[in-house]
Coordinates of C-alpha atoms and ligand atoms in Angstrom, one line a residue:
X1 CA 0.3 24.6 -15.1
X2 CA -1.9 24.5 -12.1
X3 CA -5.6 24.8 -11.7
X4 CA -5.1 23.4 -8.3
X5 CA -7.0 25.1 -5.5
X6 CA -3.9 24.5 -3.2
X7 CA -6.2 24.9 -0.2
X8 CA -9.4 23.0 0.9
X9 CA -11.1 21.8 4.0
X10 CA -13.3 18.8 4.7
X11 CA -15.6 17.5 7.4
X12 CA -16.1 13.9 8.2
X13 CA -18.0 11.9 10.8
X14 CA -16.8 9.0 12.8
X15 CA -18.5 5.6 12.4
X16 CA -19.3 2.7 14.7
X17 CA -18.7 -0.8 13.3
X18 CA -21.7 -3.0 13.6
X19 CA -19.7 -5.9 12.0
X20 CA -16.1 -5.4 13.3
X21 CA -12.9 -5.1 11.3
X22 CA -10.0 -6.7 13.1
X23 CA -7.0 -8.1 11.2
X24 CA -5.2 -7.3 8.0
X25 CA -4.7 -9.4 4.8
X26 CA -1.9 -7.0 3.7
X27 CA -0.2 -4.9 6.3
X28 CA 1.8 -2.7 3.9
X29 CA -1.3 -1.7 1.9
X30 CA -3.6 -1.8 4.9
X31 CA -6.1 -4.3 3.5
X32 CA -8.6 -5.7 5.9
X33 CA -8.8 -9.5 6.2
X34 CA -12.5 -9.5 7.1
X35 CA -15.6 -7.6 5.8
X36 CA -17.0 -4.9 8.1
X37 CA -20.2 -2.9 8.2
X38 CA -20.7 0.5 10.0
X39 CA -23.0 3.3 10.8
X40 CA -21.7 6.8 10.2
X41 CA -22.5 8.9 13.3
X42 CA -23.7 12.6 13.2
X43 CA -22.1 13.6 16.6
X44 CA -18.5 12.9 16.2
X45 CA -17.0 15.2 13.6
X46 CA -13.5 16.0 12.4
X47 CA -12.8 19.1 10.4
X48 CA -9.5 19.3 8.5
X49 CA -7.9 22.1 6.5
X50 CA -5.0 21.5 4.1
X51 CA -3.0 24.3 2.5
X52 CA 0.0 23.7 0.2
X53 CA 2.7 26.3 0.7
X54 CA 5.7 26.7 -1.6
X55 CA 7.7 28.3 1.2
X56 CA 7.5 25.1 3.5
X57 CA 10.5 22.7 3.7
X58 CA 8.5 20.1 5.4
X59 CA 4.8 19.4 6.2
X60 CA 3.4 21.1 9.3
X61 CA 0.7 19.1 11.1
X62 CA -1.5 20.5 13.9
X63 CA -4.1 18.4 15.7
X64 CA -6.6 20.1 18.1
X65 CA -4.5 23.2 18.5
X66 CA -1.2 21.4 19.2
X67 CA 1.7 20.2 17.1
X68 CA 1.3 16.5 16.1
X69 CA 3.6 14.0 17.7
X70 CA 6.2 12.3 15.4
X71 CA 4.1 9.2 15.2
X72 CA 0.9 11.1 14.4
X73 CA 2.6 13.3 11.8
X74 CA 4.2 10.3 10.1
X75 CA 0.7 8.8 9.3
X76 CA -0.5 12.2 8.0
X77 CA 2.6 12.8 5.9
X78 CA 2.2 9.3 4.4
X79 CA -1.3 10.3 3.2
X80 CA 0.1 13.6 1.8
X81 CA 2.8 11.8 0.0
X82 CA 0.3 9.4 -1.7
X83 CA -1.7 12.3 -2.9
X84 CA 1.4 14.3 -4.0
X85 CA 2.5 11.3 -6.1
X86 CA -0.9 11.0 -7.7
X87 CA -1.0 14.7 -8.4
X88 CA 2.6 15.1 -9.4
X89 CA 3.1 17.7 -6.8
X90 CA 6.1 18.3 -4.5
X91 CA 4.8 21.2 -2.4
X92 CA 4.6 20.7 1.4
X93 CA 1.5 21.5 3.3
X94 CA 0.0 22.9 6.5
X95 CA -2.6 20.5 7.9
X96 CA -4.9 21.6 10.7
X97 CA -7.4 19.2 12.2
X98 CA -10.0 19.6 14.9
X99 CA -12.2 17.0 16.5
X100 CA -15.6 18.4 17.4
X101 CA -16.5 15.6 19.7
X102 CA -19.0 16.2 22.6
X103 CA -16.3 15.5 25.2
X104 CA -12.6 14.6 25.2
X105 CA -13.4 11.1 26.5
X106 CA -10.7 9.3 24.6
X107 CA -13.1 8.8 21.7
X108 CA -10.9 10.5 19.1
X109 CA -11.3 8.7 15.9
X110 CA -8.8 7.8 13.1
X111 CA -11.9 7.1 11.0
X112 CA -13.2 10.7 10.8
X113 CA -9.7 12.1 10.9
X114 CA -8.3 10.2 7.8
X115 CA -11.6 10.5 5.9
X116 CA -11.5 14.3 6.3
X117 CA -7.8 14.3 5.5
X118 CA -8.2 12.2 2.3
X119 CA -11.0 14.5 1.1
X120 CA -9.3 17.8 1.9
X121 CA -5.8 17.0 0.6
X122 CA -7.0 15.5 -2.7
X123 CA -9.3 18.5 -3.2
X124 CA -6.5 21.0 -2.4
X125 CA -4.2 19.1 -4.9
X126 CA -6.8 19.3 -7.6
X127 CA -7.4 15.5 -7.9
X128 CA -10.8 14.8 -9.4
X129 CA -11.5 11.9 -7.0
X130 CA -15.0 10.5 -6.6
X131 CA -16.2 9.0 -3.3
X132 CA -14.9 5.5 -4.3
X133 CA -11.3 6.8 -4.9
X134 CA -11.5 8.8 -1.7
X135 CA -12.6 5.8 0.2
X136 CA -9.7 3.7 -1.2
X137 CA -7.3 6.5 -0.3
X138 CA -8.6 6.9 3.2
X139 CA -8.5 3.1 3.7
X140 CA -4.8 3.0 2.9
X141 CA -4.2 5.1 6.1
X142 CA -6.9 3.6 8.3
X143 CA -9.4 1.0 7.1
X144 CA -12.3 2.3 9.3
X145 CA -11.8 5.7 7.6
X146 CA -12.8 4.2 4.2
X147 CA -16.3 3.8 5.7
X148 CA -16.6 7.4 6.9
X149 CA -16.5 8.7 3.3
X150 CA -20.1 7.7 3.1
X151 CA -23.1 8.5 5.3
X152 CA -25.5 6.0 6.9
X153 CA -24.9 2.2 6.7
X154 CA -21.6 1.3 4.9
X155 CA -19.7 -1.9 4.1
X156 CA -16.0 -2.4 3.5
X157 CA -15.4 -5.8 1.9
X158 CA -12.4 -7.9 2.9
X159 CA -9.5 -7.7 0.5
X160 CA -6.6 -9.7 -0.5
X161 CA -2.9 -9.0 -0.8
X162 CA -2.1 -6.1 -3.3
X163 CA -5.8 -5.0 -3.5
X164 CA -4.8 -1.4 -3.7
X165 CA -8.2 -0.1 -4.9
X166 CA -10.3 -1.7 -2.1
X167 CA -12.9 0.8 -1.1
X168 CA -16.1 0.9 1.1
X169 CA -19.6 1.2 -0.4
X170 CA -22.9 2.6 1.0
X171 CA -25.7 0.1 1.8
X172 CA -28.4 2.3 3.2
X173 CA -28.8 6.1 3.6
X174 CA -29.2 7.7 7.1
X175 CA -32.9 8.3 6.3
X176 CA -33.6 4.6 5.5
X177 CA -33.3 3.4 9.1
X178 CA -33.5 5.9 11.9
X179 CA -31.7 4.2 14.8
X180 CA -29.9 5.7 17.8
X181 CA -26.5 4.9 19.3
X182 CA -26.1 5.7 22.9
X183 CA -22.5 6.2 23.8
X184 CA -21.5 5.5 27.4
X185 CA -18.0 6.9 28.1
X186 CA -16.3 5.1 30.9
X187 CA -13.2 6.1 32.8
X188 CA -10.4 4.4 30.9
X189 CA -8.4 1.6 32.6
X190 CA -4.9 0.9 31.5
X191 CA -3.4 2.7 28.6
X192 CA -5.0 1.7 25.3
X193 CA -3.2 -0.3 22.7
X194 CA -4.0 1.3 19.3
X195 CA -6.1 -0.8 16.9
X196 CA -3.3 -1.1 14.3
X197 CA -0.9 -2.5 16.8
X198 CA -3.6 -4.6 18.5
X199 CA -4.8 -6.4 15.4
X200 CA -1.3 -7.1 14.3
X201 CA -0.6 -8.7 17.7
X202 CA -3.8 -10.8 17.4
X203 CA -2.8 -11.9 13.9
X204 CA 0.6 -13.0 15.1
X205 CA -0.2 -14.5 18.5
X206 CA -3.8 -15.2 19.2
X207 CA -4.8 -18.9 18.9
X208 CA -8.3 -17.7 18.2
X209 CA -7.4 -15.4 15.2
X210 CA -8.0 -18.1 12.6
X211 CA -11.4 -18.8 14.1
X212 CA -12.2 -15.1 14.0
X213 CA -11.3 -15.0 10.3
X214 CA -13.5 -18.0 9.7
X215 CA -16.6 -16.6 11.5
X216 CA -16.5 -12.8 10.9
X217 CA -17.9 -12.9 7.3
X218 CA -21.0 -14.7 8.6
X219 CA -21.8 -11.9 11.1
X220 CA -21.2 -9.4 8.4
X221 CA -23.7 -11.1 6.0
X222 CA -26.3 -11.4 8.8
X223 CA -25.9 -7.7 9.6
X224 CA -26.2 -6.7 5.9
X225 CA -29.4 -8.7 5.6
X226 CA -30.7 -7.3 8.8
X227 CA -30.1 -3.7 7.5
X228 CA -32.0 -4.6 4.4
X229 CA -34.9 -6.0 6.3
X230 CA -34.7 -3.4 9.1
X231 CA -34.5 -6.3 11.6
X232 CA -32.9 -4.9 14.7
X233 CA -33.1 -8.2 16.7
X234 CA -31.0 -9.9 14.0
X235 CA -28.6 -7.0 13.7
X236 CA -28.2 -6.6 17.5
X237 CA -27.4 -10.2 18.1
X238 CA -24.8 -10.5 15.3
X239 CA -23.3 -7.1 16.4
X240 CA -22.7 -8.4 19.9
X241 CA -21.2 -11.6 18.7
X242 CA -18.9 -9.8 16.4
X243 CA -17.8 -7.4 19.2
X244 CA -17.2 -10.1 21.7
X245 CA -15.4 -12.3 19.3
X246 CA -12.9 -9.6 18.3
X247 CA -12.4 -8.7 22.0
X248 CA -11.7 -12.4 22.6
X249 CA -9.0 -12.3 19.9
X250 CA -7.5 -9.2 21.5
X251 CA -7.6 -10.8 25.0
X252 CA -6.0 -14.0 23.9
X253 CA -3.1 -12.2 22.1
X254 CA 0.3 -12.3 23.7
X255 CA 0.9 -10.1 25.6
X256 CA -2.9 -9.9 26.2
X257 CA -4.9 -6.8 25.2
X258 CA -7.7 -6.2 27.6
X259 CA -9.6 -3.1 26.5
X260 CA -12.2 -3.5 29.3
X261 CA -12.3 -1.5 32.5
X262 CA -14.7 -2.3 35.4
X263 CA -17.4 0.1 34.2
X264 CA -17.3 -1.6 30.8
X265 CA -18.7 -4.8 32.3
X266 CA -21.2 -2.8 34.3
X267 CA -22.5 -1.0 31.2
X268 CA -22.7 -4.3 29.3
X269 CA -24.8 -5.7 32.2
X270 CA -27.0 -2.7 32.0
X271 CA -27.7 -3.4 28.4
X272 CA -28.4 -7.1 29.1
X273 CA -30.7 -6.2 32.0
X274 CA -32.6 -3.7 29.8
X275 CA -33.1 -6.4 27.2
X276 CA -34.3 -8.9 29.8
X277 CA -37.0 -6.3 30.7
X278 CA -38.1 -6.1 27.0
X279 CA -36.1 -3.2 25.7
X280 CA -34.6 -3.9 22.3
X281 CA -31.0 -2.7 22.8
X282 CA -27.7 -4.3 22.0
X283 CA -24.1 -3.3 22.9
X284 CA -20.9 -2.9 20.9
X285 CA -17.4 -1.6 21.7
X286 CA -14.3 -0.7 19.8
X287 CA -10.6 -0.9 20.9
X288 CA -11.3 0.9 24.2
X289 CA -13.4 0.7 27.3
X290 CA -16.4 2.7 26.2
X291 CA -19.8 0.9 25.5
X292 CA -22.1 1.9 22.7
X293 CA -25.7 0.7 22.7
X294 CA -27.9 0.5 19.6
X295 CA -31.7 0.9 19.8
X296 CA -34.8 2.4 18.2
X297 CA -35.5 6.1 18.6
X298 CA -38.4 5.4 21.1
X299 CA -36.1 3.6 23.5
X300 CA -33.1 6.0 23.3
X301 CA -34.0 8.1 26.4
X302 CA -34.6 5.0 28.6
X303 CA -31.3 3.4 27.5
X304 CA -29.4 6.6 28.0
X305 CA -30.8 7.1 31.5
X306 CA -30.0 3.5 32.5
X307 CA -26.4 3.8 31.2
X308 CA -25.9 7.2 32.8
X309 CA -26.9 5.6 36.2
X310 CA -24.4 2.8 35.7
X311 CA -21.4 3.0 38.1
X312 CA -18.3 4.3 36.4
X313 CA -20.0 5.7 33.3
X314 CA -18.8 9.3 33.1
X315 CA -20.9 10.7 30.3
X316 CA -23.5 9.6 27.8
X317 CA -24.9 11.0 24.7
X318 CA -27.1 10.0 21.8
X319 CA -25.9 9.8 18.2
X320 CA -27.8 9.1 15.1
X321 CA -26.9 8.3 11.5
X322 CA -24.7 11.0 10.0
X323 CA -23.7 12.2 6.5
X324 CA -20.7 11.3 4.4
X325 CA -17.6 13.5 3.9
X326 CA -18.2 17.1 2.8
X327 CA -15.5 19.3 1.1
X328 CA -15.2 23.0 1.0
X329 CA -12.8 24.8 -1.3
Ligands
DP6_401 C1 -12.1 -2.1 16.6 O1 -9.4 1.4 11.3 O2 -8.4 2.1 13.5 O3 -12.7 0.0 15.7 O4 -6.7 0.3 9.7 O5 -5.0 -0.1 11.4 O6 -6.1 2.2 11.1 P1 -6.2 0.7 11.0 O7 -7.3 0.3 12.1 P2 -8.7 1.0 12.5 O8 -9.4 -0.2 13.2 C2 -10.7 -0.1 13.8 C3 -10.9 -1.3 14.6 C4 -12.3 -1.3 15.4 C5 -13.4 -2.0 14.6 C6 -13.9 -1.3 13.4 O9 -14.0 0.0 13.4 O10 -14.3 -2.0 12.4

């Protein structure tokens, strides 16, 4: 009965959250408790190939040339199972995924990974999913992946319990605002706590979690307006507040989660000093020690040089707005 391709590949870019997602309204369905806004980045690409194979007894998952660990494979198989259920398919699959990131600096991204997986597996299974359905599918595995389905500036609204169709939506195309994000990789400090685990710990234990839920939508609204008005000063200030507030939630969890390493603080100081000298640049960070700085094209080189000179910064590169997911049959 099939007109299923049974094989497909997809390419997706990572994204950086300008307004941060931290915390879930529904853990089982992976529904974010706060709205988030991101910029899809051109430099950090994951390419994933899925091939259904009648001869397989179980799914085979390979990431960057090695067999996936049990924990990694479990998340991938959960996505395969969701698609198999929707497509009424039982066949197991080979999944091969490669991160084409400029350096292996611990920047591997579940956003690009699950966006590329959602698109490749549903194409291989013959599901006629549009971007919205793909985004909801990716979100069920990793909420930031919902945003990587689209290029440019993207928002993912907050959801509520049972909101199974919650998906991201584009706000502005890559061409509409040509900003640069300078990524300053720092040597990692202690072993990182994954974001899924970190935000659950914050929800259960941080005395500041409620305050975060109260305040986060305001920063998200400010950032959306700033994107509409191409107002980098407003965007930058709200982005820094959103970043520091979510890190504050992480730090005040029990046990505490401190993503920062000494070079993190040094890089944040570099950004602040640049700003004091009149450079319009603002910093953000995810669930790790690296610092990312947002600025106009004209300032990108200066910002990059200053971050590269910062003690403990191991590597820098410049990313710009990237495209949404692309599928190849
Ligand atoms: C700090 O999307 O990785 O990068 O939905 O549990 O997979 P799960 O979490 P994930 O969280 C990303 C958190 C963040 C902020 C952001 O990207 O919005």
